[in-house]
Amino acid sequence: GVISALMVVEITNVKQQEQKRCKYCIGTGYLACARCSSTGTLVLTEPVSAVDGGSQPLSLPKTERCSNCSGAGKVMCPTCLCTGMAMASEHDPR
């Protein structure tokens, strides 16, 4: 009786909240950084030259913190303005 009715209400609430979520970030407010593939670091590549028959060994690649996401691996969702909601309001306090 009562428990079943509460479960139905809760399921309905969950379905309504899913419809209100941003479809791009799925309600998280963040997207994976495309520049560093969500790793937070960039691999700096240097051209490999074949001078002297390639007798020098290759050096390890250097890395640096991604400047796009500041090393977090994720960026703010521009669609929902980091709210996670489908309709971002300019009056949202966040």
PDB file of C-alpha atoms in Angstrom:
ATOM      1  CA  GLY A   1       0.000   0.000   0.000  1.00  0.00           C
ATOM      2  CA  VAL A   2       1.835   3.022   1.330  1.00  0.00           C
ATOM      3  CA  ILE A   3       5.355   1.800   0.505  1.00  0.00           C
ATOM      4  CA  SER A   4       4.353   0.956  -3.056  1.00  0.00           C
ATOM      5  CA  ALA A   5       2.791   4.402  -3.482  1.00  0.00           C
ATOM      6  CA  LEU A   6       5.975   6.074  -2.176  1.00  0.00           C
ATOM      7  CA  MET A   7       8.096   4.014  -4.555  1.00  0.00           C
ATOM      8  CA  VAL A   8       5.914   5.072  -7.506  1.00  0.00           C
ATOM      9  CA  VAL A   9       6.250   8.727  -6.468  1.00  0.00           C
ATOM     10  CA  GLU A  10      10.039   8.381  -6.162  1.00  0.00           C
ATOM     11  CA  ILE A  11      10.349   6.705  -9.573  1.00  0.00           C
ATOM     12  CA  THR A  12       8.290   9.512 -11.091  1.00  0.00           C
ATOM     13  CA  ASN A  13      10.529  12.116  -9.430  1.00  0.00           C
ATOM     14  CA  VAL A  14      13.679  10.426 -10.772  1.00  0.00           C
ATOM     15  CA  LYS A  15      12.251  10.338 -14.304  1.00  0.00           C
ATOM     16  CA  GLN A  16      11.324  14.031 -14.106  1.00  0.00           C
ATOM     17  CA  GLN A  17      14.806  14.959 -12.868  1.00  0.00           C
ATOM     18  CA  GLU A  18      16.406  12.975 -15.709  1.00  0.00           C
ATOM     19  CA  GLN A  19      14.419  15.018 -18.218  1.00  0.00           C
ATOM     20  CA  LYS A  20      15.666  18.254 -16.627  1.00  0.00           C
ATOM     21  CA  ARG A  21      19.347  17.246 -16.862  1.00  0.00           C
ATOM     22  CA  CYS A  22      21.645  18.723 -19.480  1.00  0.00           C
ATOM     23  CA  LYS A  23      21.906  16.245 -22.341  1.00  0.00           C
ATOM     24  CA  TYR A  24      25.544  17.101 -23.069  1.00  0.00           C
ATOM     25  CA  CYS A  25      27.137  16.697 -19.630  1.00  0.00           C
ATOM     26  CA  ILE A  26      24.405  14.365 -18.292  1.00  0.00           C
ATOM     27  CA  GLY A  27      23.893  16.605 -15.284  1.00  0.00           C
ATOM     28  CA  THR A  28      27.510  16.768 -14.100  1.00  0.00           C
ATOM     29  CA  GLY A  29      28.122  20.334 -15.280  1.00  0.00           C
ATOM     30  CA  TYR A  30      31.456  19.354 -16.848  1.00  0.00           C
ATOM     31  CA  LEU A  31      32.697  17.899 -20.129  1.00  0.00           C
ATOM     32  CA  ALA A  32      35.895  15.954 -20.796  1.00  0.00           C
ATOM     33  CA  CYS A  33      38.684  18.211 -22.038  1.00  0.00           C
ATOM     34  CA  ALA A  34      39.165  17.543 -25.743  1.00  0.00           C
ATOM     35  CA  ARG A  35      42.639  19.077 -25.903  1.00  0.00           C
ATOM     36  CA  CYS A  36      44.293  16.631 -23.486  1.00  0.00           C
ATOM     37  CA  SER A  37      41.773  13.773 -23.859  1.00  0.00           C
ATOM     38  CA  SER A  38      40.774  14.229 -20.211  1.00  0.00           C
ATOM     39  CA  THR A  39      44.274  13.435 -18.905  1.00  0.00           C
ATOM     40  CA  GLY A  40      45.186  16.930 -17.712  1.00  0.00           C
ATOM     41  CA  THR A  41      48.587  16.820 -19.425  1.00  0.00           C
ATOM     42  CA  LEU A  42      49.859  17.469 -22.931  1.00  0.00           C
ATOM     43  CA  VAL A  43      52.708  15.543 -24.517  1.00  0.00           C
ATOM     44  CA  LEU A  44      55.147  17.879 -26.215  1.00  0.00           C
ATOM     45  CA  THR A  45      56.399  16.315 -29.403  1.00  0.00           C
ATOM     46  CA  GLU A  46      59.613  17.241 -31.117  1.00  0.00           C
ATOM     47  CA  PRO A  47      60.388  16.382 -34.722  1.00  0.00           C
ATOM     48  CA  VAL A  48      62.604  13.345 -35.146  1.00  0.00           C
ATOM     49  CA  SER A  49      65.467  13.861 -37.580  1.00  0.00           C
ATOM     50  CA  ALA A  50      67.442  11.143 -39.277  1.00  0.00           C
ATOM     51  CA  VAL A  51      70.738  13.050 -39.302  1.00  0.00           C
ATOM     52  CA  ASP A  52      73.899  10.908 -38.881  1.00  0.00           C
ATOM     53  CA  GLY A  53      71.985   7.753 -39.681  1.00  0.00           C
ATOM     54  CA  GLY A  54      69.810   8.053 -36.551  1.00  0.00           C
ATOM     55  CA  SER A  55      72.599   7.063 -34.169  1.00  0.00           C
ATOM     56  CA  GLN A  56      71.310   9.161 -31.271  1.00  0.00           C
ATOM     57  CA  PRO A  57      68.729   7.528 -28.994  1.00  0.00           C
ATOM     58  CA  LEU A  58      65.283   9.065 -28.800  1.00  0.00           C
ATOM     59  CA  SER A  59      64.620  11.121 -25.697  1.00  0.00           C
ATOM     60  CA  LEU A  60      61.572  10.661 -23.505  1.00  0.00           C
ATOM     61  CA  PRO A  61      58.691  12.946 -24.446  1.00  0.00           C
ATOM     62  CA  LYS A  62      58.174  15.986 -22.263  1.00  0.00           C
ATOM     63  CA  THR A  63      54.772  16.773 -20.772  1.00  0.00           C
ATOM     64  CA  GLU A  64      53.135  19.921 -19.472  1.00  0.00           C
ATOM     65  CA  ARG A  65      49.898  20.735 -17.706  1.00  0.00           C
ATOM     66  CA  CYS A  66      47.019  21.309 -20.119  1.00  0.00           C
ATOM     67  CA  SER A  67      46.317  25.037 -20.389  1.00  0.00           C
ATOM     68  CA  ASN A  68      42.754  24.431 -21.578  1.00  0.00           C
ATOM     69  CA  CYS A  69      41.539  22.677 -18.404  1.00  0.00           C
ATOM     70  CA  SER A  70      44.379  23.713 -16.034  1.00  0.00           C
ATOM     71  CA  GLY A  71      45.224  20.057 -15.489  1.00  0.00           C
ATOM     72  CA  ALA A  72      41.752  19.056 -14.267  1.00  0.00           C
ATOM     73  CA  GLY A  73      40.927  16.954 -17.332  1.00  0.00           C
ATOM     74  CA  LYS A  74      37.466  18.513 -17.547  1.00  0.00           C
ATOM     75  CA  VAL A  75      35.989  21.828 -18.633  1.00  0.00           C
ATOM     76  CA  MET A  76      32.815  23.705 -17.773  1.00  0.00           C
ATOM     77  CA  CYS A  77      29.793  22.692 -19.854  1.00  0.00           C
ATOM     78  CA  PRO A  78      28.925  25.745 -21.972  1.00  0.00           C
ATOM     79  CA  THR A  79      25.363  24.569 -22.587  1.00  0.00           C
ATOM     80  CA  CYS A  80      24.180  24.481 -18.974  1.00  0.00           C
ATOM     81  CA  LEU A  81      26.807  26.888 -17.550  1.00  0.00           C
ATOM     82  CA  CYS A  82      27.961  24.216 -15.089  1.00  0.00           C
ATOM     83  CA  THR A  83      24.495  23.851 -13.530  1.00  0.00           C
ATOM     84  CA  GLY A  84      23.785  20.375 -14.929  1.00  0.00           C
ATOM     85  CA  MET A  85      20.272  21.469 -15.831  1.00  0.00           C
ATOM     86  CA  ALA A  86      18.792  21.515 -19.333  1.00  0.00           C
ATOM     87  CA  MET A  87      17.681  25.124 -19.037  1.00  0.00           C
ATOM     88  CA  ALA A  88      20.370  27.303 -17.509  1.00  0.00           C
ATOM     89  CA  SER A  89      19.081  30.558 -16.099  1.00  0.00           C
ATOM     90  CA  GLU A  90      21.027  33.784 -16.022  1.00  0.00           C
ATOM     91  CA  HIS A  91      19.621  34.237 -12.493  1.00  0.00           C
ATOM     92  CA  ASP A  92      21.159  31.021 -11.193  1.00  0.00           C
ATOM     93  CA  PRO A  93      23.351  31.887  -8.177  1.00  0.00           C
ATOM     94  CA  ARG A  94      26.153  29.518  -9.238  1.00  0.00           C
TER      95      ARG A  94
END
